[in-house]
Coordinates of C-alpha atoms in Angstrom, one line a residue:
X17 CA -40.4 -6.3 -35.1
X18 CA -43.9 -8.0 -35.3
X19 CA -44.5 -6.0 -38.4
X20 CA -41.6 -7.2 -40.0
X21 CA -42.5 -10.8 -39.1
X22 CA -45.9 -10.6 -40.6
X23 CA -44.4 -8.9 -43.6
X24 CA -42.1 -11.9 -44.2
X25 CA -44.8 -14.5 -43.9
X26 CA -46.9 -12.4 -46.4
X27 CA -44.0 -12.5 -48.9
X28 CA -43.7 -15.9 -48.3
X29 CA -47.1 -16.7 -49.3
X30 CA -47.5 -14.5 -51.8
X31 CA -44.3 -16.2 -53.8
X32 CA -46.0 -19.4 -54.8
X33 CA -49.3 -17.3 -55.8
X34 CA -46.9 -15.1 -58.2
X35 CA -44.7 -17.8 -59.4
X36 CA -47.2 -20.6 -60.8
X37 CA -44.3 -23.5 -60.1
X38 CA -42.7 -22.1 -56.7
X39 CA -45.2 -24.6 -54.9
X40 CA -43.5 -27.4 -57.0
X41 CA -40.9 -27.6 -54.5
X42 CA -41.2 -29.9 -50.8
X43 CA -39.2 -30.7 -48.1
X44 CA -37.7 -33.7 -50.4
X45 CA -37.3 -31.7 -53.5
X46 CA -36.7 -28.2 -52.6
X47 CA -36.9 -25.8 -55.3
X48 CA -33.3 -24.9 -55.8
X49 CA -32.7 -28.6 -56.6
X50 CA -35.6 -28.9 -58.6
X51 CA -34.7 -26.2 -60.9
X52 CA -31.2 -27.3 -61.1
X53 CA -32.7 -30.9 -62.3
X54 CA -34.9 -29.3 -64.7
X55 CA -31.8 -28.0 -66.5
X56 CA -32.3 -31.5 -68.6
X57 CA -34.9 -30.3 -70.2
X58 CA -33.6 -27.1 -71.3
X59 CA -30.9 -28.7 -73.3
X60 CA -33.4 -31.1 -74.7
X61 CA -35.4 -28.0 -76.0
X62 CA -32.4 -26.5 -77.4
X63 CA -31.6 -29.3 -79.3
X64 CA -35.2 -29.7 -80.5
X65 CA -35.1 -26.4 -81.8
X66 CA -31.8 -26.6 -83.5
X67 CA -32.9 -29.6 -85.3
X68 CA -36.2 -28.7 -86.2
X69 CA -36.0 -24.9 -87.2
X70 CA -32.4 -23.3 -87.1
X71 CA -30.7 -26.1 -89.4
X72 CA -33.8 -26.8 -91.4
X73 CA -33.6 -23.1 -92.8
X74 CA -29.7 -23.1 -92.8
X75 CA -29.2 -26.6 -94.6
X76 CA -31.9 -25.5 -97.3
X77 CA -31.3 -21.9 -97.8
X78 CA -27.7 -20.8 -97.0
X79 CA -26.0 -24.1 -97.6
X80 CA -28.1 -25.3 -100.5
X81 CA -28.8 -28.8 -99.4
X82 CA -31.8 -30.4 -101.8
X83 CA -34.8 -30.5 -99.7
X84 CA -35.5 -34.3 -99.8
X85 CA -32.0 -34.8 -98.0
X86 CA -32.7 -32.4 -95.2
X87 CA -36.3 -34.2 -94.9
X88 CA -34.7 -37.5 -94.3
X89 CA -32.1 -35.9 -91.9
X90 CA -34.7 -34.3 -90.0
X91 CA -36.8 -37.7 -89.8
X92 CA -33.6 -39.8 -88.5
X93 CA -33.7 -38.6 -84.7
X94 CA -37.7 -40.1 -85.1
X95 CA -36.0 -43.6 -85.2
X96 CA -34.7 -43.7 -81.6
X97 CA -38.7 -42.9 -80.3
X98 CA -40.0 -46.2 -80.2
X99 CA -37.2 -47.4 -78.3
X100 CA -38.0 -44.9 -75.3
X101 CA -40.0 -47.2 -73.4
X102 CA -37.3 -49.8 -73.7
X103 CA -34.4 -47.0 -72.5
X104 CA -36.9 -46.2 -69.2
X105 CA -37.6 -50.2 -68.7
X106 CA -33.5 -50.2 -68.7
X107 CA -33.0 -47.6 -66.3
X108 CA -35.7 -49.1 -63.9
X109 CA -33.9 -52.2 -63.9
X110 CA -30.3 -51.3 -63.9
X111 CA -27.6 -52.4 -61.7
X112 CA -24.7 -50.7 -61.0
X113 CA -21.7 -51.0 -58.4
X114 CA -22.4 -47.4 -57.7
X115 CA -25.8 -47.9 -56.9
X116 CA -27.3 -45.5 -59.2
X117 CA -30.3 -46.5 -61.6
X118 CA -31.2 -43.2 -63.7
X119 CA -27.8 -41.2 -63.7
X120 CA -25.4 -43.4 -66.1
X121 CA -28.4 -43.2 -68.7
X122 CA -29.1 -39.7 -68.4
X123 CA -25.1 -39.3 -68.6
X124 CA -24.4 -41.8 -71.8
X125 CA -27.7 -39.8 -73.2
X126 CA -25.7 -36.2 -72.9
X127 CA -22.3 -37.9 -74.1
X128 CA -24.5 -39.2 -77.0
X129 CA -26.1 -35.5 -77.5
X130 CA -22.8 -33.8 -77.1
X131 CA -21.1 -36.0 -79.7
X132 CA -23.6 -35.7 -82.2
X133 CA -23.5 -32.1 -82.3
X134 CA -19.6 -32.1 -81.8
X135 CA -19.5 -33.6 -85.3
X136 CA -22.6 -32.4 -87.1
X137 CA -21.4 -28.7 -88.3
X138 CA -18.6 -30.3 -90.3
X139 CA -20.6 -33.1 -91.6
X140 CA -23.2 -30.7 -92.9
X141 CA -20.1 -28.5 -94.9
X142 CA -19.1 -31.7 -96.3
X143 CA -22.6 -32.3 -97.3
X144 CA -23.4 -29.2 -98.8
X145 CA -20.6 -29.8 -101.2
X146 CA -17.9 -27.4 -99.6
X147 CA -15.1 -30.3 -99.8
X148 CA -12.8 -31.8 -102.0
X149 CA -13.5 -35.4 -101.1
X150 CA -16.3 -37.7 -101.7
X151 CA -19.8 -36.7 -101.0
X152 CA -20.8 -39.9 -99.6
X153 CA -18.8 -38.9 -96.2
X154 CA -21.0 -36.0 -95.9
X155 CA -24.2 -38.1 -96.0
X156 CA -22.8 -41.0 -93.9
X157 CA -21.5 -38.1 -91.2
X158 CA -24.6 -35.9 -91.1
X159 CA -26.6 -39.3 -90.8
X160 CA -24.7 -40.4 -87.5
X161 CA -24.9 -36.8 -85.9
X162 CA -28.3 -36.8 -86.4
X163 CA -28.7 -39.9 -85.1
X164 CA -26.3 -39.6 -82.2
X165 CA -28.4 -36.1 -81.1
X166 CA -31.8 -38.1 -81.6
X167 CA -30.8 -41.2 -79.4
X168 CA -29.0 -38.8 -77.0
X169 CA -32.1 -36.3 -76.4
X170 CA -34.5 -39.3 -76.4
X171 CA -32.7 -41.1 -73.7
X172 CA -32.1 -37.7 -71.6
X173 CA -35.6 -37.1 -71.6
X174 CA -37.1 -40.3 -70.6
X175 CA -35.0 -41.0 -67.8
X176 CA -34.7 -37.4 -66.7
X177 CA -38.7 -37.5 -66.0
X178 CA -38.4 -41.0 -64.3
X179 CA -35.7 -39.4 -61.8
X180 CA -38.2 -36.5 -61.2
X181 CA -40.7 -38.8 -60.6
X182 CA -38.5 -40.4 -58.2
X183 CA -37.4 -37.9 -56.3
X184 CA -40.8 -35.7 -56.0
X185 CA -44.0 -36.9 -53.4
X186 CA -46.6 -38.0 -54.9
X187 CA -49.0 -34.8 -53.9
X188 CA -46.3 -32.6 -55.7
X189 CA -45.9 -34.8 -59.1
X190 CA -48.5 -32.6 -61.0
X191 CA -46.7 -29.4 -60.3
X192 CA -43.2 -31.0 -60.7
X193 CA -44.3 -32.4 -64.5
X194 CA -45.9 -28.8 -65.3
X195 CA -42.1 -27.3 -64.6
X196 CA -40.3 -29.4 -66.4
X197 CA -42.8 -29.0 -69.3
X198 CA -42.4 -25.4 -68.8
X199 CA -38.6 -25.2 -68.8
X200 CA -38.9 -27.2 -71.9
X201 CA -40.5 -24.5 -73.2
X202 CA -38.2 -21.6 -71.9
X203 CA -35.1 -24.0 -73.8
X204 CA -36.5 -23.9 -77.0
X205 CA -38.1 -20.1 -77.1
X206 CA -34.7 -18.7 -75.4
X207 CA -32.4 -20.9 -77.6
X208 CA -34.5 -20.0 -80.9
X209 CA -33.8 -16.3 -80.3
X210 CA -29.9 -16.9 -79.6
X211 CA -29.6 -19.0 -82.6
X212 CA -31.4 -16.3 -84.7
X213 CA -29.1 -13.8 -83.2
X214 CA -25.9 -15.7 -83.5
X215 CA -26.6 -16.8 -87.1
X216 CA -28.0 -13.5 -88.2
X217 CA -24.2 -12.8 -90.5
X218 CA -24.3 -16.5 -91.6
X219 CA -20.7 -18.1 -92.1
X220 CA -19.2 -21.8 -92.1
X221 CA -17.1 -20.6 -89.0
X222 CA -20.4 -18.9 -87.1
X223 CA -22.4 -22.5 -87.9
X224 CA -19.4 -24.4 -86.5
X225 CA -19.2 -22.2 -83.3
X226 CA -23.2 -22.0 -82.7
X227 CA -23.3 -25.6 -82.9
X228 CA -20.5 -26.7 -81.2
X229 CA -21.5 -24.3 -78.3
X230 CA -24.7 -25.8 -78.2
X231 CA -22.8 -29.4 -77.7
X232 CA -20.6 -27.5 -74.7
X233 CA -23.8 -26.1 -73.1
X234 CA -25.6 -29.3 -73.2
X235 CA -22.6 -30.8 -71.6
X236 CA -22.4 -28.4 -68.9
X237 CA -26.1 -28.0 -68.2
X238 CA -26.7 -31.8 -67.4
X239 CA -23.7 -32.1 -65.4
X240 CA -25.1 -29.1 -63.4
X241 CA -28.8 -30.8 -63.3
X242 CA -27.3 -34.3 -62.5
X243 CA -24.9 -33.2 -59.7
X244 CA -26.0 -35.2 -56.2
X245 CA -29.8 -36.0 -57.6
X246 CA -29.6 -39.7 -57.2
X247 CA -28.8 -41.1 -54.1
X248 CA -26.4 -44.4 -54.1
X249 CA -28.2 -47.5 -53.1
X250 CA -25.9 -50.4 -53.9
X251 CA -27.9 -52.8 -52.3
X252 CA -30.9 -52.0 -54.6
X253 CA -29.0 -52.4 -57.8
X254 CA -26.6 -55.3 -57.2
X255 CA -29.6 -57.6 -55.6
X256 CA -29.3 -61.1 -56.8
X257 CA -32.9 -61.6 -57.7
X258 CA -33.2 -62.0 -61.7
X259 CA -34.2 -58.9 -63.4
X260 CA -37.7 -59.4 -65.6
X261 CA -37.1 -59.2 -69.4
X262 CA -38.3 -56.3 -71.4
X263 CA -41.0 -58.4 -73.1
X264 CA -42.4 -59.6 -69.6
X265 CA -42.5 -56.2 -68.3
X266 CA -44.0 -54.7 -71.2
X267 CA -46.8 -57.6 -71.2
X268 CA -47.6 -56.7 -67.6
X269 CA -47.5 -53.2 -68.1
X270 CA -49.7 -53.3 -71.5
X271 CA -51.9 -55.8 -69.6
X272 CA -53.3 -53.4 -67.3
X273 CA -57.1 -52.5 -68.2
X274 CA -56.4 -49.1 -69.6
X275 CA -53.1 -49.1 -70.6
X276 CA -53.8 -49.4 -74.3
X277 CA -56.5 -46.8 -74.5
X278 CA -54.5 -44.3 -72.6
X279 CA -51.7 -44.9 -75.4
X280 CA -54.0 -44.7 -78.1
X281 CA -55.7 -41.5 -76.7
X282 CA -51.9 -40.0 -76.4
X283 CA -51.2 -40.7 -80.1
X284 CA -54.2 -39.5 -81.5
X285 CA -54.1 -36.4 -79.4
X286 CA -50.6 -35.6 -79.9
X287 CA -51.0 -36.0 -83.7
X288 CA -54.2 -33.9 -83.8
X289 CA -51.8 -31.2 -81.9
X290 CA -48.7 -31.5 -84.2
X291 CA -50.3 -31.6 -87.8
X292 CA -50.0 -27.5 -87.6
X293 CA -46.4 -27.4 -86.3
X294 CA -44.7 -26.2 -90.0
X295 CA -47.8 -24.8 -91.7
X296 CA -49.3 -22.3 -89.2
X297 CA -46.5 -19.5 -89.9
X298 CA -47.0 -20.5 -94.0
X299 CA -50.9 -20.3 -93.3
X300 CA -50.5 -16.7 -91.8
X301 CA -48.1 -15.7 -94.3
X302 CA -49.5 -16.8 -97.8
X303 CA -53.4 -16.8 -96.4
X304 CA -53.7 -13.7 -94.6
X305 CA -50.8 -11.5 -95.6
X306 CA -48.8 -11.5 -92.3
X307 CA -45.5 -10.2 -92.5
X308 CA -42.3 -12.1 -91.5
X309 CA -42.3 -10.5 -87.7
X310 CA -46.2 -11.4 -87.6
X311 CA -45.9 -14.8 -88.4
X312 CA -42.7 -15.2 -86.2
X313 CA -44.8 -13.9 -83.4
X314 CA -47.0 -16.9 -83.5
X315 CA -44.4 -19.1 -81.9
X316 CA -44.2 -16.8 -79.0
X317 CA -48.0 -17.0 -78.9
X318 CA -48.2 -20.6 -79.2
X319 CA -45.6 -21.0 -76.2
X320 CA -47.2 -18.4 -74.2
X321 CA -50.8 -20.3 -74.6
X322 CA -49.0 -23.8 -73.8
X323 CA -47.4 -22.2 -70.5
X324 CA -50.9 -21.1 -69.5
X325 CA -52.2 -24.6 -70.0
X326 CA -49.5 -25.9 -68.0
X327 CA -50.0 -23.8 -65.4
X328 CA -53.8 -24.4 -65.4
X329 CA -53.5 -28.4 -65.3
X330 CA -51.1 -28.1 -62.5
X331 CA -53.4 -26.2 -60.5
X332 CA -56.1 -28.3 -61.2
X333 CA -54.3 -31.8 -60.9
X334 CA -52.8 -30.6 -57.4
X335 CA -56.3 -29.9 -56.1
X336 CA -57.3 -33.5 -56.9
X337 CA -58.4 -33.3 -60.2
X338 CA -58.6 -36.1 -62.6
X339 CA -56.0 -36.2 -65.3
X340 CA -58.0 -37.7 -68.1
X341 CA -60.6 -34.8 -67.4
X342 CA -57.6 -32.3 -67.6
X343 CA -56.7 -34.0 -71.0
X344 CA -60.1 -34.1 -72.3
X345 CA -60.3 -30.6 -71.9
X346 CA -57.2 -29.8 -73.8
X347 CA -58.8 -31.4 -76.8
X348 CA -62.1 -29.9 -76.6
X349 CA -60.0 -26.5 -76.3
X350 CA -58.3 -27.9 -79.6
X351 CA -61.2 -28.2 -81.5
X352 CA -62.1 -24.8 -80.8
X353 CA -58.9 -23.5 -81.3
X354 CA -58.6 -25.3 -84.9
X355 CA -61.8 -23.9 -85.6
X356 CA -60.6 -20.6 -85.1
X357 CA -57.9 -21.1 -87.6
X358 CA -60.2 -22.1 -90.0
X359 CA -62.8 -19.3 -89.7
X360 CA -59.7 -16.8 -90.2
X361 CA -59.4 -17.6 -93.9
X362 CA -62.9 -16.8 -94.9
X363 CA -63.1 -13.9 -92.6
X364 CA -59.4 -12.6 -93.3
X365 CA -59.1 -12.1 -90.0
X366 CA -55.5 -12.0 -87.9
X367 CA -57.2 -11.7 -84.8
X368 CA -59.1 -14.7 -84.9
X369 CA -56.2 -16.4 -86.0
X370 CA -53.9 -15.2 -83.3
X371 CA -56.6 -16.0 -80.8
X372 CA -56.9 -19.9 -82.4
X373 CA -53.2 -20.2 -82.7
X374 CA -53.1 -19.3 -78.9
X375 CA -55.8 -21.9 -77.8
X376 CA -53.9 -24.4 -79.4
X377 CA -51.4 -24.0 -77.0
X378 CA -53.6 -23.8 -74.1
X379 CA -55.0 -27.2 -75.2
X380 CA -52.2 -28.8 -76.3
X381 CA -50.4 -27.7 -72.4
X382 CA -53.6 -29.5 -70.8
X383 CA -53.5 -32.3 -72.9
X384 CA -49.7 -33.1 -72.5
X385 CA -49.8 -32.6 -68.9
X386 CA -53.0 -34.6 -68.1
X387 CA -51.5 -37.5 -70.2
X388 CA -48.1 -37.6 -68.7
X389 CA -49.8 -37.3 -65.2
X390 CA -52.1 -40.2 -65.8
X391 CA -49.2 -42.4 -67.1
X392 CA -47.1 -41.6 -64.0
X393 CA -50.3 -42.5 -62.2
X394 CA -50.4 -46.1 -63.6
X395 CA -46.9 -47.0 -62.8
X396 CA -45.3 -48.5 -59.7
X397 CA -42.1 -47.5 -58.1
X398 CA -40.3 -50.0 -60.2
X399 CA -41.6 -49.1 -63.7
X400 CA -42.0 -45.6 -63.7
X401 CA -39.4 -45.5 -66.4
X402 CA -41.6 -47.9 -68.4
X403 CA -44.7 -46.0 -68.1
X404 CA -42.6 -42.7 -69.1
X405 CA -40.9 -44.1 -71.9
X406 CA -44.1 -45.7 -73.4
X407 CA -45.8 -42.2 -73.0
X408 CA -42.4 -40.5 -74.7
X409 CA -42.5 -43.1 -77.3
X410 CA -45.8 -42.7 -78.7
X411 CA -46.2 -38.8 -78.3
X412 CA -42.5 -38.6 -80.3
X413 CA -43.8 -40.8 -83.1
X414 CA -46.9 -39.7 -83.2
X415 CA -45.8 -35.9 -83.4
X416 CA -43.3 -36.9 -86.0
X417 CA -45.3 -38.7 -88.2
X418 CA -48.1 -36.1 -88.2
X419 CA -45.6 -33.1 -89.0
X420 CA -44.6 -35.3 -92.1
X421 CA -48.4 -36.2 -92.9
X422 CA -49.3 -32.7 -92.6
X423 CA -47.0 -31.2 -95.5
X424 CA -48.2 -34.8 -97.8
X425 CA -51.7 -33.5 -97.0
X426 CA -51.1 -30.1 -97.7
X427 CA -49.7 -30.3 -101.2
X428 CA -51.7 -32.8 -102.4
X429 CA -54.6 -31.1 -101.0
X430 CA -53.8 -27.9 -103.0
X431 CA -53.0 -29.7 -106.0
X432 CA -56.3 -31.5 -106.1
X433 CA -58.0 -28.0 -105.3
X434 CA -56.4 -26.2 -108.1
X435 CA -56.8 -28.8 -110.7
X436 CA -61.1 -28.1 -110.6
X437 CA -61.5 -31.3 -109.3
X438 CA -63.4 -30.1 -106.4
X439 CA -65.2 -27.0 -108.2
X440 CA -64.5 -23.5 -108.9
X441 CA -65.5 -22.7 -105.3
X442 CA -62.7 -24.6 -103.7
X443 CA -60.1 -23.5 -105.9
X444 CA -58.4 -21.5 -103.4
X445 CA -54.8 -21.5 -101.9
X446 CA -56.2 -21.9 -98.4
X447 CA -57.9 -25.4 -99.3
X448 CA -54.6 -27.2 -98.8
X449 CA -54.1 -25.8 -95.2
X450 CA -57.9 -26.0 -94.4
X451 CA -57.7 -29.8 -95.1
X452 CA -55.2 -30.4 -92.4
X453 CA -56.7 -28.4 -90.0
X454 CA -60.1 -30.5 -90.3
X455 CA -58.0 -33.6 -90.1
X456 CA -56.8 -32.3 -87.1
X457 CA -60.2 -31.4 -85.7
X458 CA -61.2 -35.1 -86.3
X459 CA -58.2 -36.4 -84.6
X460 CA -59.2 -34.4 -81.6
X461 CA -63.0 -36.0 -81.8
X462 CA -61.7 -39.4 -81.9
X463 CA -59.2 -38.7 -78.8
X464 CA -62.5 -37.5 -76.9
X465 CA -63.7 -40.8 -77.8
X466 CA -60.7 -42.8 -76.3
X467 CA -60.6 -40.9 -73.4
X468 CA -64.4 -41.0 -72.2
X469 CA -63.9 -45.0 -71.2
X470 CA -60.7 -43.8 -69.1
X471 CA -62.4 -41.2 -67.0
X472 CA -65.1 -44.0 -66.2
X473 CA -62.6 -46.9 -65.7
X474 CA -60.8 -44.4 -63.4
X475 CA -63.7 -43.3 -61.4
X476 CA -64.6 -47.2 -60.9
X477 CA -60.9 -48.0 -59.6
X478 CA -61.3 -45.2 -57.4
X479 CA -64.6 -45.8 -56.0
X480 CA -65.6 -42.4 -57.0
X481 CA -69.1 -41.1 -58.8
X482 CA -68.4 -40.0 -62.3
X483 CA -70.4 -36.8 -61.9
X484 CA -69.4 -35.5 -58.7
X485 CA -66.5 -35.6 -56.3
X486 CA -66.6 -36.9 -52.9
X487 CA -63.8 -35.6 -50.9
X488 CA -60.2 -35.0 -52.5
X489 CA -58.7 -37.6 -54.9
X490 CA -55.1 -38.3 -55.5
X491 CA -54.8 -39.0 -59.1
X492 CA -51.0 -39.9 -58.6
X493 CA -51.7 -43.2 -56.5
X494 CA -55.3 -43.6 -57.6
X495 CA -57.1 -43.5 -54.2
X496 CA -59.5 -41.5 -52.2
X497 CA -57.4 -39.1 -49.7

């Protein structure tokens, strides 16, 4: 009997050690409830892969839509990204007869996402010219579909993260953040595989089935995620006190001594890690001669590195680590990673390239977790949505702008190199790519410059020496424990 009890206790202790996010569960937020809540990240990841990956190829190759139209359509969801701060603020101050703040916004975001995906396949078929009606209907319908999906996923993710912050106790939030980011990766990787298999034999009917199936999955998973998560509190949401305006709340948030520098650091770092998103696979194929299967494996390496970075960040922060130091380490690893990618070309080393890609994921995971945790740490309970919305707005806008700029830089750099202006030694196919990677290294160095004063300011605010630690520190409440 005693041996059985000892074995049970040993297994319970072993679980959190093997499963990186098992110890994110708390009495207030059990693991089952937390995993259920994280399903909204799966649907966000699924929508992101569908827009950026699957439909990008389908529209250009199978539907023969002009590339400039595809670029415009795929950029439309980014128009909603700057509004994430406003959405987060509205969820902070929302008043409902039912007593909910977050649930209505997540549900309406889900409905927007569902509606956009529901009409999207028909809009794309009309856009491709497969119709007897006017072509402008396809343009308008496709633009509306992409806008709805973008508005839906930005709303769902912003308010979903705010709800998770509301539910999780302060000491568990770093691990909860890591779990939610990991579930985003799971949604992206799983849906990429499923979409690829489902559309292996393309047909218009199959396209309709896949996209509308994604719409149904979004509705079902987000409904499960929301079930009995937020407690009703009519007294809080029906109080007579006047609510502050968004401009007042934003000035109060941005007026905090480190807020603007933190947002600048988030933008620079996100741009530094994002410019390579559409270039790594072409670089591997064109410059290093990798096969399609080998370049496809790069996505898995990048995701695996990101997961490793999230796990490392969660463990470091759970032990009282400084989120700004975590983000800075991510930037340093990113500089090393892009240097490896750069040297892979002259050395013709696929292994060095693979190592660099994996390290990009590790650095990006550390940076994203550190900056998100720092944003949460500076927010009061009544402005959590605003803080997370500001983080999401800057991150999404910087990522979209960087991805668009990377293509322009790559093409412009290659054209200049091939013209002979840079000399005979620089007339190489890799030059366009290498220019982008060097810009990313410069952005990550600029990120370190922006983060440095934040580490010092955080140390002053907490009364903690910059060089060493005295006792433990909770980065989420900014006080010694």
